[in-house]
CSV table of C-alpha atoms in Angstrom, one decimal:
chain,number,residue,atom,x,y,z
A,22,MET,CA,79.0,122.6,96.4
A,23,PHE,CA,77.4,118.9,96.6
A,24,GLY,CA,80.8,116.6,96.2
A,25,THR,CA,80.7,113.7,94.0
A,26,VAL,CA,82.8,111.0,92.6
A,27,VAL,CA,82.2,108.6,89.3
A,28,VAL,CA,83.0,104.8,89.9
A,29,GLY,CA,84.0,103.2,86.5
A,30,VAL,CA,85.4,104.9,83.3
A,31,GLY,CA,83.5,103.1,80.4
A,32,ILE,CA,81.5,104.6,77.6
A,33,ALA,CA,79.1,105.9,80.3
A,34,GLY,CA,81.7,106.6,82.9
A,35,LEU,CA,83.8,108.7,80.6
A,36,ALA,CA,80.3,110.7,79.7
A,37,ARG,CA,79.7,111.7,83.2
A,38,ILE,CA,83.0,112.7,83.6
A,39,ARG,CA,83.0,114.9,81.0
A,40,ASP,CA,79.9,116.4,82.0
A,41,LEU,CA,81.1,117.2,85.7
A,42,MET,CA,84.3,118.5,84.5
A,43,ASN,CA,82.3,121.0,81.8
A,44,PRO,CA,78.7,121.6,83.3
A,45,MET,CA,76.2,123.3,81.1
A,46,PRO,CA,75.8,127.1,82.3
A,47,SER,CA,72.8,127.2,84.3
A,48,SER,CA,72.6,123.5,84.9
A,49,PRO,CA,72.1,121.9,87.9
A,50,SER,CA,75.4,120.3,87.3
A,51,GLU,CA,77.3,123.9,88.3
A,52,HIS,CA,76.2,123.0,91.9
A,53,LEU,CA,78.5,119.9,91.7
A,54,LYS,CA,81.8,119.5,92.9
A,55,PHE,CA,83.6,116.8,91.2
A,56,PHE,CA,86.0,114.8,93.2
A,57,GLY,CA,87.6,112.2,91.1
A,58,PHE,CA,87.1,108.7,89.9
A,59,LEU,CA,87.2,105.5,90.7
A,60,SER,CA,88.4,102.5,88.9
A,61,ARG,CA,89.9,99.0,89.4
A,62,ARG,CA,92.8,99.6,86.9
A,63,SER,CA,95.3,102.0,87.5
A,64,PHE,CA,94.9,105.2,85.3
A,65,GLY,CA,96.4,108.1,87.4
A,66,ASN,CA,94.4,110.9,85.3
A,67,ILE,CA,92.3,111.1,82.3
A,68,ASN,CA,91.7,114.5,80.9
A,69,GLU,CA,92.7,116.6,84.3
A,70,ALA,CA,90.3,114.2,86.2
A,71,LYS,CA,92.1,112.6,89.2
A,72,GLN,CA,91.9,108.9,90.4
A,73,ILE,CA,91.3,108.3,93.8
A,74,SER,CA,91.0,105.1,96.1
A,75,LEU,CA,88.0,103.6,97.1
A,76,GLU,CA,88.8,104.2,100.9
A,77,ASP,CA,89.2,107.9,100.3
A,78,ALA,CA,86.0,108.6,98.6
A,79,LEU,CA,84.3,106.6,101.7
A,80,ARG,CA,86.0,108.9,104.2
A,81,ASN,CA,86.0,112.2,102.8
A,82,LYS,CA,83.1,114.2,104.4
A,83,ASP,CA,83.2,116.5,101.5
A,84,ILE,CA,81.8,113.6,99.0
A,85,HIS,CA,78.3,113.3,99.4
A,86,ALA,CA,77.2,111.2,96.1
A,87,ALA,CA,78.5,108.5,93.9
A,88,PHE,CA,77.6,108.3,90.3
A,89,ILE,CA,77.9,104.4,89.3
A,90,SER,CA,78.7,103.8,86.1
A,91,THR,CA,80.3,100.1,86.4
A,92,GLU,CA,79.4,96.9,84.8
A,93,ASN,CA,75.6,95.7,86.1
A,94,ARG,CA,77.1,92.7,88.1
A,95,SER,CA,78.9,95.1,90.3
A,96,HIS,CA,76.3,97.5,90.9
A,97,GLU,CA,74.6,96.0,94.1
A,98,GLU,CA,77.7,95.7,96.3
A,99,THR,CA,78.6,99.1,95.1
A,100,ILE,CA,75.6,100.7,95.7
A,101,ARG,CA,75.8,98.6,99.2
A,102,ILE,CA,79.3,100.3,99.8
A,103,PHE,CA,78.2,103.9,99.2
A,104,LEU,CA,74.7,104.0,100.9
A,105,GLU,CA,76.7,102.3,104.4
A,106,ALA,CA,79.3,105.2,104.3
A,107,GLY,CA,76.0,107.6,104.3
A,108,LYS,CA,76.5,109.1,100.5
A,109,HIS,CA,73.6,109.4,98.1
A,110,VAL,CA,73.9,107.0,95.2
A,111,LEU,CA,73.0,107.7,91.3
A,112,VAL,CA,73.6,104.5,89.3
A,113,GLU,CA,73.0,103.5,86.1
A,114,TYR,CA,70.2,100.9,85.0
A,115,PRO,CA,69.5,98.1,85.7
A,116,MET,CA,70.1,98.9,89.8
A,117,ALA,CA,70.9,95.0,90.6
A,118,LEU,CA,70.6,91.7,88.6
A,119,SER,CA,67.5,90.8,91.0
A,120,ALA,CA,64.1,92.6,92.0
A,121,LYS,CA,65.0,90.8,95.4
A,122,ALA,CA,68.0,93.0,95.8
A,123,ALA,CA,66.7,96.1,94.2
A,124,HIS,CA,64.2,96.1,97.3
A,125,GLU,CA,66.7,95.6,100.0
A,126,LEU,CA,68.8,98.7,98.3
A,127,TRP,CA,65.6,100.7,98.5
A,128,GLU,CA,65.1,99.9,102.0
A,129,MET,CA,68.8,100.2,102.8
A,130,ALA,CA,68.7,104.1,101.2
A,131,GLU,CA,65.4,104.8,103.2
A,132,GLN,CA,66.9,103.7,106.4
A,133,LYS,CA,69.9,105.9,105.7
A,134,GLY,CA,68.2,108.7,104.7
A,135,LYS,CA,69.8,108.9,101.5
A,136,VAL,CA,68.6,108.9,97.9
A,137,LEU,CA,69.1,106.2,95.3
A,138,HIS,CA,68.2,106.9,92.0
A,139,VAL,CA,68.3,105.0,89.1
A,140,GLU,CA,69.2,106.5,85.6
A,141,HIS,CA,67.7,105.3,82.5
A,142,ILE,CA,69.1,108.0,79.9
A,143,GLU,CA,67.4,106.3,76.9
A,144,LEU,CA,63.9,107.3,78.2
A,145,LEU,CA,65.0,111.3,78.3
A,146,THR,CA,66.1,111.4,74.6
A,147,GLU,CA,64.3,113.2,72.2
A,148,GLU,CA,64.2,110.1,69.7
A,149,TYR,CA,62.3,108.3,72.6
A,150,LYS,CA,60.1,111.2,73.5
A,151,GLN,CA,59.3,111.1,69.8
A,152,LEU,CA,58.1,107.4,70.1
A,153,LYS,CA,56.2,108.0,73.0
A,154,LYS,CA,54.2,110.7,71.6
A,155,GLU,CA,53.6,108.4,68.1
A,156,VAL,CA,51.6,105.6,70.2
A,157,ALA,CA,49.7,107.9,72.7
A,158,GLY,CA,46.5,106.8,72.5
A,159,LYS,CA,46.8,104.0,70.1
A,160,ASP,CA,46.3,100.3,71.2
A,161,LEU,CA,48.8,97.7,70.5
A,162,VAL,CA,48.1,94.8,68.0
A,163,LYS,CA,51.5,93.7,67.0
A,164,GLY,CA,55.2,94.6,67.1
A,165,THR,CA,58.5,93.7,67.3
A,166,LEU,CA,61.5,95.6,69.0
A,167,HIS,CA,65.0,94.3,67.2
A,168,PHE,CA,68.2,95.2,68.4
A,169,THR,CA,71.9,94.1,68.3
A,170,GLY,CA,74.9,94.6,69.9
A,171,SER,CA,78.4,93.3,70.9
A,172,VAL,CA,78.8,89.9,73.0
A,173,LEU,CA,79.1,90.9,76.4
A,174,ASP,CA,80.8,89.4,79.5
A,175,GLU,CA,78.5,87.5,81.3
A,176,ASN,CA,80.6,87.5,84.4
A,177,LYS,CA,80.2,91.3,84.6
A,178,SER,CA,77.3,92.1,82.8
A,179,GLY,CA,74.8,89.2,84.0
A,180,PHE,CA,72.6,86.8,81.9
A,181,PRO,CA,71.8,87.8,78.4
A,182,ALA,CA,68.6,89.1,79.1
A,183,PHE,CA,70.1,92.2,81.1
A,184,SER,CA,72.0,93.3,78.0
A,185,GLY,CA,68.5,94.0,76.6
A,186,ILE,CA,66.7,94.8,79.4
A,187,ALA,CA,66.8,98.3,79.1
A,188,ARG,CA,64.9,98.1,75.9
A,189,LEU,CA,62.1,96.1,77.8
A,190,THR,CA,61.8,99.3,80.0
A,191,TRP,CA,60.9,100.9,77.1
A,192,LEU,CA,58.2,98.5,76.0
A,193,ILE,CA,56.9,98.6,79.8
A,194,ASP,CA,56.7,102.9,79.6
A,195,LEU,CA,54.9,103.0,76.5
A,196,PHE,CA,52.7,100.0,77.0
A,197,GLY,CA,52.0,99.0,80.3
A,198,ASP,CA,52.9,95.9,82.4
A,199,LEU,CA,53.9,92.8,80.1
A,200,THR,CA,53.7,88.8,81.0
A,201,VAL,CA,56.7,86.5,79.6
A,202,THR,CA,54.8,84.0,77.2
A,203,SER,CA,57.9,82.3,75.9
A,204,ALA,CA,61.2,82.9,75.3
A,205,THR,CA,64.1,81.2,73.7
A,206,ARG,CA,68.2,81.6,73.4
A,207,GLU,CA,70.1,80.2,70.7
A,208,LYS,CA,73.9,79.8,70.7
A,209,GLY,CA,75.7,80.0,67.4
A,210,LYS,CA,78.5,77.3,67.1
A,211,ASP,CA,80.9,80.6,67.3
A,212,LYS,CA,81.3,81.8,70.7
A,213,ASN,CA,80.7,85.3,69.8
A,214,TYR,CA,77.0,84.9,68.2
A,215,SER,CA,74.1,84.5,70.9
A,216,ARG,CA,70.2,85.5,70.2
A,217,MET,CA,67.7,85.9,72.4
A,218,THR,CA,63.9,86.0,71.3
A,219,VAL,CA,61.1,86.9,73.9
A,220,HIS,CA,57.4,87.2,73.5
A,221,PHE,CA,55.7,89.3,75.5
A,222,GLN,CA,51.8,89.9,76.3
A,223,THR,CA,50.4,93.4,77.4
A,224,ALA,CA,47.2,93.4,80.0
A,225,ASN,CA,44.8,93.5,77.6
A,226,LYS,CA,45.9,90.5,75.6
């Protein structure tokens, strides 16, 4: 059995805890042993899942991997801590707030002989797979991707572009490398409103 812990108990973290505690029959998850979750807040237990300390998670030789489901800004530091302790790491997208940091983490994982896997779960959904089929073989002339969400704490989530970077990955996966031609950000007088508009160009313009 492969020992795991979940770091963070937001929506993604709770979903991971649920799936690790109730693995689908005959799925790879059946080979994972869930030891508990880590959080800055004190919970004790969540639905029979046990909260453990960071020190215990790092020291325990039976824990082989950490699933990181925290806010974007803390990903880099948390990955480093677990790689240093000789653990494999799975982290929610995006891995870090800069390409430089991401490359350093990849190199660190390679040096340690550990797996560092970034998961972008949206690319595995049936809706996305259908979208990819629909655009296959077609030339993009012009298009718009519009999405909304709740206002995020920039101290935790990073610059607003990171709130939408998962969607940017959609576009690159569908249409290849993109170049930013312009970007603007508007803030409403009400602090609970912000809009970012970005124009991209494909490799063939």
